[in-house]
PDB file of C-alpha atoms in Angstrom:
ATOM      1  CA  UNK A   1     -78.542  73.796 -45.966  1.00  0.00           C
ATOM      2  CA  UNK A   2     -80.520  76.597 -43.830  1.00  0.00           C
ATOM      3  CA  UNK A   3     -83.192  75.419 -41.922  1.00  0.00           C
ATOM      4  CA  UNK A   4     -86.272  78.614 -41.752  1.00  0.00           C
ATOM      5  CA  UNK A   5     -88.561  78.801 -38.845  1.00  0.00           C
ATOM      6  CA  UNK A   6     -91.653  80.558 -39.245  1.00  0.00           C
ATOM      7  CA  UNK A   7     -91.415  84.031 -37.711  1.00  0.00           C
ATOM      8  CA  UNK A   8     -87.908  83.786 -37.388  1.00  0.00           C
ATOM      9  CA  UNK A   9     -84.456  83.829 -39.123  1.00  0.00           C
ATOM     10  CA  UNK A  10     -82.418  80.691 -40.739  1.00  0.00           C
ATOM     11  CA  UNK A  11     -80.382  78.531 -38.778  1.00  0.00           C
ATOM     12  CA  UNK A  12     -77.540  76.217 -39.513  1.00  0.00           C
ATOM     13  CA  UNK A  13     -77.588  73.015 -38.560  1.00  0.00           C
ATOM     14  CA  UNK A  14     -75.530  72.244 -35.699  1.00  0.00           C
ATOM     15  CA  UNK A  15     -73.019  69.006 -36.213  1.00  0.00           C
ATOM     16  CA  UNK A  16     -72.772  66.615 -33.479  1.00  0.00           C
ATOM     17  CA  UNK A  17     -69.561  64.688 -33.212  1.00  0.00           C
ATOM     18  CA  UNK A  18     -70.184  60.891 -32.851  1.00  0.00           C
ATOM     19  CA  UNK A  19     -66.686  59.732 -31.706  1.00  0.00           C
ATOM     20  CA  UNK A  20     -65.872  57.414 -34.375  1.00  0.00           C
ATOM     21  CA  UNK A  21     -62.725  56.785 -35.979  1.00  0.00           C
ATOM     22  CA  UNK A  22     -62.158  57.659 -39.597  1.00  0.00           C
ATOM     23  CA  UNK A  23     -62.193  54.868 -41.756  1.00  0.00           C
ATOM     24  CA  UNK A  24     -59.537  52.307 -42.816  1.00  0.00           C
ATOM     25  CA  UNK A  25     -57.773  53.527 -45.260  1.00  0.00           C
ATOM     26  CA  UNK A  26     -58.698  57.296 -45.067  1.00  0.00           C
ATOM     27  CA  UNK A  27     -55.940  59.582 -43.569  1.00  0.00           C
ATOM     28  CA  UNK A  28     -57.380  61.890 -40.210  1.00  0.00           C
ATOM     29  CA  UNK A  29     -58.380  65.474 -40.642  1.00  0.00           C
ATOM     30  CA  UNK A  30     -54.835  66.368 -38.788  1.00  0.00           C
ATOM     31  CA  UNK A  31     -53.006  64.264 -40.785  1.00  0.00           C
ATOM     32  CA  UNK A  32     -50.687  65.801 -43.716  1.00  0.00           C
ATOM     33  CA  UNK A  33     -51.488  64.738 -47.022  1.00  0.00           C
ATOM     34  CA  UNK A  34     -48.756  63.405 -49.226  1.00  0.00           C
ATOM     35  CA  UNK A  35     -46.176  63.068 -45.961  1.00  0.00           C
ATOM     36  CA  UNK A  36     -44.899  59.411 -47.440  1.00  0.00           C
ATOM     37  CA  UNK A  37     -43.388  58.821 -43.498  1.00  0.00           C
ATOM     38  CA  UNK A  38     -45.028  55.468 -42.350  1.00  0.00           C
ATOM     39  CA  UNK A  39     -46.795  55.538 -39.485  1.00  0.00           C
ATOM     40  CA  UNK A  40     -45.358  55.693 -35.851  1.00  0.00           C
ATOM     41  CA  UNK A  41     -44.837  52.452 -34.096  1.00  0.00           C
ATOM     42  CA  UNK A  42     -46.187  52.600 -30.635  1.00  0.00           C
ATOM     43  CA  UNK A  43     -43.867  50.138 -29.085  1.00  0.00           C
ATOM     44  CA  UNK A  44     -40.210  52.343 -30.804  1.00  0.00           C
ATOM     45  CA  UNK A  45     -41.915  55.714 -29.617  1.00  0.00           C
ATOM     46  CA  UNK A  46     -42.662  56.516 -33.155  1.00  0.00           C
ATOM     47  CA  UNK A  47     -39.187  55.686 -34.425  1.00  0.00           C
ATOM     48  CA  UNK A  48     -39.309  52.398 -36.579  1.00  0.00           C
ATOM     49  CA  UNK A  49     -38.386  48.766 -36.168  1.00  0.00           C
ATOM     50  CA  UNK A  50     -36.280  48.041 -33.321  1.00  0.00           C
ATOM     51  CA  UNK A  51     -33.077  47.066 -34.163  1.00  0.00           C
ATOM     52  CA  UNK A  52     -31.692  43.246 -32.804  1.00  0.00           C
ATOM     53  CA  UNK A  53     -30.148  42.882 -30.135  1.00  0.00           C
ATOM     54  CA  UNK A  54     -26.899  40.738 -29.636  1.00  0.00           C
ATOM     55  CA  UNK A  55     -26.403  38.142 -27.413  1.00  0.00           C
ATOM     56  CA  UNK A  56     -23.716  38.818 -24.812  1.00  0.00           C
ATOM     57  CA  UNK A  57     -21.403  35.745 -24.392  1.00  0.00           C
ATOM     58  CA  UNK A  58     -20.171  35.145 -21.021  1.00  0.00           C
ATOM     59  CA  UNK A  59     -16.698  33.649 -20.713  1.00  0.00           C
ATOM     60  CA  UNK A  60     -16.918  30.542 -18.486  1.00  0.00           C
ATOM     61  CA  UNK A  61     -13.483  29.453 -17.292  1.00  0.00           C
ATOM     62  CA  UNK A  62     -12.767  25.625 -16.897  1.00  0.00           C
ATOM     63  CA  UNK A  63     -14.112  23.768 -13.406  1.00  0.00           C
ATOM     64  CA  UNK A  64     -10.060  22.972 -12.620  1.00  0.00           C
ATOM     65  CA  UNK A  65     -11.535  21.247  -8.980  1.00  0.00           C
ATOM     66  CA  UNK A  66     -13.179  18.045 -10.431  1.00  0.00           C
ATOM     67  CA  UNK A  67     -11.101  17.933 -13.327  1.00  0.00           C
ATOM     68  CA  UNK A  68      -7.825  17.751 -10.940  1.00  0.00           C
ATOM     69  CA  UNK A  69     -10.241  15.558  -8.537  1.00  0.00           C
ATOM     70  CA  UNK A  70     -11.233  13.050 -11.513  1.00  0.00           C
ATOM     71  CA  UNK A  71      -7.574  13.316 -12.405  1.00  0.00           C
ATOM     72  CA  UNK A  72      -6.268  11.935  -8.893  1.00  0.00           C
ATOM     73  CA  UNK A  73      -8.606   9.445  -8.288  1.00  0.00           C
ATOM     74  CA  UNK A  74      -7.411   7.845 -11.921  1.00  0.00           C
ATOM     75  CA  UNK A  75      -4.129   7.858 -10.957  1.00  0.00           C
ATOM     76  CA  UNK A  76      -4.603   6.709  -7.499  1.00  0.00           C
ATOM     77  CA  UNK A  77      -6.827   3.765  -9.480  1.00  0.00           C
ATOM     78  CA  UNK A  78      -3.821   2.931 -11.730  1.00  0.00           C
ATOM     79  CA  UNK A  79      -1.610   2.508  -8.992  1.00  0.00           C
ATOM     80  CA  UNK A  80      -3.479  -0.481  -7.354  1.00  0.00           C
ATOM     81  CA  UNK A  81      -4.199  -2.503 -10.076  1.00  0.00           C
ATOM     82  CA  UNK A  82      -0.508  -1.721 -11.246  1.00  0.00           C
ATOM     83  CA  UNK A  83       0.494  -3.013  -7.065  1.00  0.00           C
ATOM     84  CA  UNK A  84      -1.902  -5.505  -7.692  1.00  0.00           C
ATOM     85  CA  UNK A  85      -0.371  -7.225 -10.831  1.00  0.00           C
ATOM     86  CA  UNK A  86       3.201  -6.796  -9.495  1.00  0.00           C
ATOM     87  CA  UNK A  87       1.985  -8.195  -5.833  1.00  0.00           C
ATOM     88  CA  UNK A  88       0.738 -11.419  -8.268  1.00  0.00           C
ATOM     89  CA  UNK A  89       3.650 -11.720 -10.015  1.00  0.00           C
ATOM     90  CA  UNK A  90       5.973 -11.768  -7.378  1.00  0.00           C
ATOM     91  CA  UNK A  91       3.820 -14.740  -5.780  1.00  0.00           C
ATOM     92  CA  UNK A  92       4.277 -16.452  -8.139  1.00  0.00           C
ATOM     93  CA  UNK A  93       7.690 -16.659  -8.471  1.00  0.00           C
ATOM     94  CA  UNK A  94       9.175 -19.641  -6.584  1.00  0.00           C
ATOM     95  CA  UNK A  95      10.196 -18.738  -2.805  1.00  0.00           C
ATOM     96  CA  UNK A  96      14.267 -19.449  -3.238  1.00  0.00           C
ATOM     97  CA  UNK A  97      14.176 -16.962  -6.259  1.00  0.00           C
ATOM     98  CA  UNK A  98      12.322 -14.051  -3.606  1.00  0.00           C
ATOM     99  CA  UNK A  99      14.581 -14.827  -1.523  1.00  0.00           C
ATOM    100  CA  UNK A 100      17.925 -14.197  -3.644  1.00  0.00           C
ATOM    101  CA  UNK A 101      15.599 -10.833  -4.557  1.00  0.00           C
ATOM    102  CA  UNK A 102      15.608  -9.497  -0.911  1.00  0.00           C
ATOM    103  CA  UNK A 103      19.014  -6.760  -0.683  1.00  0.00           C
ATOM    104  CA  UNK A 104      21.763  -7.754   1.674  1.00  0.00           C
ATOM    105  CA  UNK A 105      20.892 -10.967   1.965  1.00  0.00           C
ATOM    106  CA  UNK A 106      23.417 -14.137   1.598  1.00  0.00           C
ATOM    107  CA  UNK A 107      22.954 -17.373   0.122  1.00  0.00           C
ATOM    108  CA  UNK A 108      25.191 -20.099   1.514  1.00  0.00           C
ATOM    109  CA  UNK A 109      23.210 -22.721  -0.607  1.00  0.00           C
ATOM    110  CA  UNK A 110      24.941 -21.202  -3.556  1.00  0.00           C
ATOM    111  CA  UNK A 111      28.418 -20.242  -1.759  1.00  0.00           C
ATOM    112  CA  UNK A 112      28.960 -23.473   0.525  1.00  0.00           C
ATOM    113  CA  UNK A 113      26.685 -26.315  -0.623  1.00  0.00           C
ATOM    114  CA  UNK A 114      28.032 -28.756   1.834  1.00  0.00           C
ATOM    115  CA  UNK A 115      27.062 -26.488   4.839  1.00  0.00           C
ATOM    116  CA  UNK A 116      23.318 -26.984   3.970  1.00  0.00           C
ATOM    117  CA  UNK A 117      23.535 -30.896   3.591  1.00  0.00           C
ATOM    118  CA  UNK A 118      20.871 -31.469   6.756  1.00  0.00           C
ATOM    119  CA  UNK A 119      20.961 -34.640   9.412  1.00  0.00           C
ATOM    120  CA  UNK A 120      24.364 -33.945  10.629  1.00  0.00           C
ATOM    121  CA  UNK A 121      23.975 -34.455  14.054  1.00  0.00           C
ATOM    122  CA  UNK A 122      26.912 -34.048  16.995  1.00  0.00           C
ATOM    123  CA  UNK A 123      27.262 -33.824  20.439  1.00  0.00           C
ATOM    124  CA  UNK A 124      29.118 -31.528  22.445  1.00  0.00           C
ATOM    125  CA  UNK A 125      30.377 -28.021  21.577  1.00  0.00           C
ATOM    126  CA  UNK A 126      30.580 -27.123  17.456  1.00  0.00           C
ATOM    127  CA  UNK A 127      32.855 -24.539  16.056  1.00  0.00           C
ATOM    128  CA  UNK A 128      30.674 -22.566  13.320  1.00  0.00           C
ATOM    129  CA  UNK A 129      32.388 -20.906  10.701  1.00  0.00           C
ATOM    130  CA  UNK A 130      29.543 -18.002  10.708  1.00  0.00           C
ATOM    131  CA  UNK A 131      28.134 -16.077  13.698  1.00  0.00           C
ATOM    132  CA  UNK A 132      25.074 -16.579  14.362  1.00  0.00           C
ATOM    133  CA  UNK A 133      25.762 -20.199  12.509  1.00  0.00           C
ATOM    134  CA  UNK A 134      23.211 -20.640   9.692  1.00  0.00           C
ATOM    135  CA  UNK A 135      23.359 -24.079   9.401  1.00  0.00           C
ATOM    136  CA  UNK A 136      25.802 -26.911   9.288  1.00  0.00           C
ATOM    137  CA  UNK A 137      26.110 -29.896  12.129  1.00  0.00           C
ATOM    138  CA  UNK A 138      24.025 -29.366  15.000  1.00  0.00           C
ATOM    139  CA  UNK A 139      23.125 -31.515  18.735  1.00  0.00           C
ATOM    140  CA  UNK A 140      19.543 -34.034  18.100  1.00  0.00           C
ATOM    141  CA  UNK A 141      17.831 -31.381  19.962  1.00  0.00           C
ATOM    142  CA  UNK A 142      16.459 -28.409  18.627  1.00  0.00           C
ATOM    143  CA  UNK A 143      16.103 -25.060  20.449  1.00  0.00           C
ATOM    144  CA  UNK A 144      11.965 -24.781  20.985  1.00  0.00           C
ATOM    145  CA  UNK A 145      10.945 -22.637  18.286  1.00  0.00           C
ATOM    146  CA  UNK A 146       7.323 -21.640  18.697  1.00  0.00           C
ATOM    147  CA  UNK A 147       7.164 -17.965  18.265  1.00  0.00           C
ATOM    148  CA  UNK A 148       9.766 -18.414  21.654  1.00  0.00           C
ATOM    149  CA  UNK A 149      11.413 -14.978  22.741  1.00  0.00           C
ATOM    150  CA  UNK A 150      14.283 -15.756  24.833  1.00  0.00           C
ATOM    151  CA  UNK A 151      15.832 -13.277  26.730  1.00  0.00           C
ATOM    152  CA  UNK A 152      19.559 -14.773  27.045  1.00  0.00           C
ATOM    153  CA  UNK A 153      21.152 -16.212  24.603  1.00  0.00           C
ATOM    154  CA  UNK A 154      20.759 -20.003  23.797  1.00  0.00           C
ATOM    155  CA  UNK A 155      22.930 -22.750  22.329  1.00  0.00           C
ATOM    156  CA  UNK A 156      24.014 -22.370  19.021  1.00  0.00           C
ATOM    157  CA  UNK A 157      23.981 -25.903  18.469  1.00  0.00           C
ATOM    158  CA  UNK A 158      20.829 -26.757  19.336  1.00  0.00           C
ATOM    159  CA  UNK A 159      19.283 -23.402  17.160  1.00  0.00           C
ATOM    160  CA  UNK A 160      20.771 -24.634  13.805  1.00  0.00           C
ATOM    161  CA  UNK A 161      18.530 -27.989  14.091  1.00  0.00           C
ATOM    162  CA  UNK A 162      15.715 -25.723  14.169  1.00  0.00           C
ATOM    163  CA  UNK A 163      16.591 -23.967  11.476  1.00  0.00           C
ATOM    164  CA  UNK A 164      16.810 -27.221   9.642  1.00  0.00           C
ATOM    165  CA  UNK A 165      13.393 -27.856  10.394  1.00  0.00           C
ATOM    166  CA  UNK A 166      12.509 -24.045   9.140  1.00  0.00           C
ATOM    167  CA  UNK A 167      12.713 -21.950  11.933  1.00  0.00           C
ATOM    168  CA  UNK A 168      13.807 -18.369  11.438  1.00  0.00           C
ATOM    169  CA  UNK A 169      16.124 -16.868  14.597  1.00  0.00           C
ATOM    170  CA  UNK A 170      15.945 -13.676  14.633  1.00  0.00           C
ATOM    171  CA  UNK A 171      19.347 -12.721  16.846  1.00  0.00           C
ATOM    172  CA  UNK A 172      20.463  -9.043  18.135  1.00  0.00           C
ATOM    173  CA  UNK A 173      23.181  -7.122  19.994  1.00  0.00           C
ATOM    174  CA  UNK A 174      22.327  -7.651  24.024  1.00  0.00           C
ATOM    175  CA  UNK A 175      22.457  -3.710  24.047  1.00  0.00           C
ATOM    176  CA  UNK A 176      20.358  -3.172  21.839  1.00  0.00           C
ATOM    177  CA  UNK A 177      17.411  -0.566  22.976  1.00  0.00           C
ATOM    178  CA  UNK A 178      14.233  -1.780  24.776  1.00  0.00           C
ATOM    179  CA  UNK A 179      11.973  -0.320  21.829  1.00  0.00           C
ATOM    180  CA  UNK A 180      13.897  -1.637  19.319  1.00  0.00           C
ATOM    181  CA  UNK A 181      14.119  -5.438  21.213  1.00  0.00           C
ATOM    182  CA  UNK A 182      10.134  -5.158  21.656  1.00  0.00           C
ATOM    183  CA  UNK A 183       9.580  -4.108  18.239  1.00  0.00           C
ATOM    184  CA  UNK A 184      10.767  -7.555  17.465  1.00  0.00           C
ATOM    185  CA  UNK A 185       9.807  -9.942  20.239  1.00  0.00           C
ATOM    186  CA  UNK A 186       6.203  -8.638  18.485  1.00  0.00           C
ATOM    187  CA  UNK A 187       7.238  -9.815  15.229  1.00  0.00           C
ATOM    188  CA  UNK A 188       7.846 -13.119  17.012  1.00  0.00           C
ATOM    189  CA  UNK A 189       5.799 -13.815  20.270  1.00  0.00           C
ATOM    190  CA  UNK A 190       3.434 -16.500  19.446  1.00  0.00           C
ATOM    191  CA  UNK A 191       4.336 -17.343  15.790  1.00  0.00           C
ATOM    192  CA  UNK A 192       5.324 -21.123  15.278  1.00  0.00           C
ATOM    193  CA  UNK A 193       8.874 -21.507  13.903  1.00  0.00           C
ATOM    194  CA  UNK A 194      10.000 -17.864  14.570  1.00  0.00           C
ATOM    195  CA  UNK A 195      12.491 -17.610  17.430  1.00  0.00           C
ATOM    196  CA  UNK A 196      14.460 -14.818  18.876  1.00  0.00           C
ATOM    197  CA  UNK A 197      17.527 -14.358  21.196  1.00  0.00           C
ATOM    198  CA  UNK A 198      20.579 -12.013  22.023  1.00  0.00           C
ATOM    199  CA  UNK A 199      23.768 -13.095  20.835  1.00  0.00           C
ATOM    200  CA  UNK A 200      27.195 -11.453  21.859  1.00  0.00           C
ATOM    201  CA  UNK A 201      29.622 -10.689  19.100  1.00  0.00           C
ATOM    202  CA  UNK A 202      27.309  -9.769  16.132  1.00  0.00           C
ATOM    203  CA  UNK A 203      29.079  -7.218  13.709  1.00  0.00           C
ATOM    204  CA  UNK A 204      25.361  -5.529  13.012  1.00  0.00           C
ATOM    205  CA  UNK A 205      22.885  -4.674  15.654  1.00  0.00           C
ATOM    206  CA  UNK A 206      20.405  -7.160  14.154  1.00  0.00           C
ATOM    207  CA  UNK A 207      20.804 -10.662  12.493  1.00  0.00           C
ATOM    208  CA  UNK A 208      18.536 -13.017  11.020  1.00  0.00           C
ATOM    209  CA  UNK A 209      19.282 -16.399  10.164  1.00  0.00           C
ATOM    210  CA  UNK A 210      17.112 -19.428   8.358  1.00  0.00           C
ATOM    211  CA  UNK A 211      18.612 -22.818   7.008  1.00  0.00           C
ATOM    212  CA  UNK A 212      21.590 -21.497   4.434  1.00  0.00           C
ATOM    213  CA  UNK A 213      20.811 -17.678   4.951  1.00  0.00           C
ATOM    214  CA  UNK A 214      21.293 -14.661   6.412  1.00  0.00           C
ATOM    215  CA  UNK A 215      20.505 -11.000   6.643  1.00  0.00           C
ATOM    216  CA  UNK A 216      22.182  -8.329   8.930  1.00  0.00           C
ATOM    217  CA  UNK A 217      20.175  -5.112   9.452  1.00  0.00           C
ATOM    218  CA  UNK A 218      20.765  -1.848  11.571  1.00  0.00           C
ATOM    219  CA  UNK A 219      17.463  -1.562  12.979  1.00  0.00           C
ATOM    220  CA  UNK A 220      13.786  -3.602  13.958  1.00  0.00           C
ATOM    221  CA  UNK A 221      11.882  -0.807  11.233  1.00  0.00           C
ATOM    222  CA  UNK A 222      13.665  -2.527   8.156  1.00  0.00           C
ATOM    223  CA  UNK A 223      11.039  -3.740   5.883  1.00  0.00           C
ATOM    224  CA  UNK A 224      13.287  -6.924   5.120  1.00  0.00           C
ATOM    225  CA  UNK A 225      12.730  -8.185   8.099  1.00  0.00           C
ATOM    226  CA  UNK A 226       9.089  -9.037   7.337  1.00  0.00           C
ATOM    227  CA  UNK A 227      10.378  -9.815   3.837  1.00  0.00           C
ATOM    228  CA  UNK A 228      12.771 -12.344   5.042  1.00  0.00           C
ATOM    229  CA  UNK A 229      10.280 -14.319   7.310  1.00  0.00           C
ATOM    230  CA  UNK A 230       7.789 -14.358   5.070  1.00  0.00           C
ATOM    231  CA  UNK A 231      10.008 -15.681   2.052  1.00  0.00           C
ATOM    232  CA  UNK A 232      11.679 -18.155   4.451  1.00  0.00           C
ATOM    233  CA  UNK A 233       9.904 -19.643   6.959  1.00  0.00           C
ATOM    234  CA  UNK A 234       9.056 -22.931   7.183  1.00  0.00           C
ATOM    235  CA  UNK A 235      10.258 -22.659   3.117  1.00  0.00           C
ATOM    236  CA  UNK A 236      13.868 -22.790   3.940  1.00  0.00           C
ATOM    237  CA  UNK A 237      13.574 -26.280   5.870  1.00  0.00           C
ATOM    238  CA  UNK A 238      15.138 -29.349   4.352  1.00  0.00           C
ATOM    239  CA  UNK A 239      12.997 -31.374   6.814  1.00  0.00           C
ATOM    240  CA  UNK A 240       9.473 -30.257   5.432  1.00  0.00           C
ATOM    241  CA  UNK A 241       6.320 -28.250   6.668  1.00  0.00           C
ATOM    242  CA  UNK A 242       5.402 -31.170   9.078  1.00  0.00           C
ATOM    243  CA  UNK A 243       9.270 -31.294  11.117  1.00  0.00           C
ATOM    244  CA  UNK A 244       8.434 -29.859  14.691  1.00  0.00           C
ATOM    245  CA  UNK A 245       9.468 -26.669  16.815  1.00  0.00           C
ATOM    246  CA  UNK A 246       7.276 -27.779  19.940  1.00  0.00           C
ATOM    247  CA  UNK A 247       8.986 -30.465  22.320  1.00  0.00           C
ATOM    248  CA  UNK A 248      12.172 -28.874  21.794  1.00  0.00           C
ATOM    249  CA  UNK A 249      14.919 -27.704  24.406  1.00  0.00           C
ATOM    250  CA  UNK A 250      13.269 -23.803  26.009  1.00  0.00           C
ATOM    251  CA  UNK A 251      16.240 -23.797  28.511  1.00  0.00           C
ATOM    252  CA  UNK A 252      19.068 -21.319  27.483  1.00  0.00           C
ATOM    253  CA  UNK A 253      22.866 -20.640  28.321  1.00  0.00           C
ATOM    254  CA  UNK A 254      25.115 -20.856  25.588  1.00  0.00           C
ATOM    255  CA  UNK A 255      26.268 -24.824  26.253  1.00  0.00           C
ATOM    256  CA  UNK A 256      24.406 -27.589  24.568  1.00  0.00           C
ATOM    257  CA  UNK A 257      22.517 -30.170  25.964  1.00  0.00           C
ATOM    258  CA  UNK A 258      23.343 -33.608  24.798  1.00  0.00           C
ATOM    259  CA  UNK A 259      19.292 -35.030  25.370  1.00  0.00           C
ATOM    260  CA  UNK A 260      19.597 -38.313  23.123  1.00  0.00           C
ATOM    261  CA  UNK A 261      16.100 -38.951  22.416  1.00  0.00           C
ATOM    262  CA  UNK A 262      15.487 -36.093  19.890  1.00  0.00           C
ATOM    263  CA  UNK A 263      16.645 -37.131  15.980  1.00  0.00           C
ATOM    264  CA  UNK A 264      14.611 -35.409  14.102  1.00  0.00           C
TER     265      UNK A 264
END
């Protein structure tokens, strides 16, 4: 459409862009007709759906530190109830059938029942058939047996009565070494019917004796040592828990002493 001014030629109109978007629907002037290519997508760069992306899987090795930690600590568990229930059943089983359990030791109960037969009492020198004597006749005094360390040797005669009344005597070589001697006397010292003494003549360095048995070790570190005085003492005596170690004879020197008012 031409506009005419008077007095003048026709002019065209002149178009003023408005800055609007085409319409939905309605492909842009720069567009190509007919392309059938859907359009661009802005977050591809104009190149279509992104394609998924796969995990990556990590390999994760096992924790071998707690598992080895939770491991140990099982075991370790097992063990003391397992030291527990054997610790119970060996309490339980009656002291003379421990003590036939401990290695080494002999049983004259079994082997010489006469020897054992208490209240046998005799003055003067006795000849014993064992050495250290384990039990057998013996003088009406006993040998002072609480927790006593002598450090010379001490009547044999008067030793055995304590044993009857369930002393242990715990006897060793006279040259046997200071640490060894003190590793015993601790055992001992202060410890009512334990008694301990050198004693020439013994075919082992160490010998302990209660009523009817014995046990000859090489040195004060063997665990049956404990063993023995635990299973024996005081359990060993044919006199009972209440016959006494106190009031007894503390002198030594290898001779008796024929004291007449001690029966027990």
């Amino acid at each position: 459409m031409s506009i005419s001014t008077p007095g003048g030629p026709e002019r065209r109109p002149t178009v003023v862009s408005t800055g609007k978007k085409p319409a939905a629907g309605r492909p842009s002037a720069g567009a190509k007709a007919g392309s059938g290519k859907p359009a661009g997508n802005a977050r591809t760069g104009g190149k279509g759906p992104r394609k998924p992306i796969a995990p990556v899987k990590v390999s994760q090795g096992r924790s071998w530190g707690p598992i080895a930690l939770f491991t140990a600590v099982g075991l370790l568990a097992v063990a003391i109830i397992g030291y527990g229930a054997w610790a119970t059943f060996q309490g339980s089983k009656p002291w003379d059938d421990r003590a036939d359990a401990i290695n080494g030791i002999v049983n004259f109960r079994k082997s010489d029942k006469s020897l054992v037969e208490g209240g046998k009492h005799q003055q003067g020198a006795i000849t014993y058939a064992q050495q250290p004597p384990v039990a057998g006749p013996h003088n009406n005094s006993w040998q002072n047996c609480m927790g006593d360390v002598y450090d010379a040797p001490i009547a044999s005669e008067h030793a055995v009565h304590s044993l009857e009344h369930g002393a242990v005597w715990i006897t060793y070589r006279p040259d046997l070494p200071a640490d060894q001697v003190e590793k015993l006397a601790a055992k001992v010292r202060g410890n009512e019917k334990l008694m301990m003494s050198p004693f020439e003549g013994l075919d082992k360095p160490i010998s302990l004796q209660a009523w009817g048995y014995q046990l000859k070790v090489d040195n004060a570190d063997d665990g049956r040592i404990d063993e023995f005085i635990k299973t024996l003492k005081v359990n060993a005596s044919i006199e009972g828990p209440t016959a006494l170690c106190n009031q007894g004879v503390t002198a030594t020197g290898p001779a008796p002493r024929d004291l007449q008012p001690q029966q027990q």
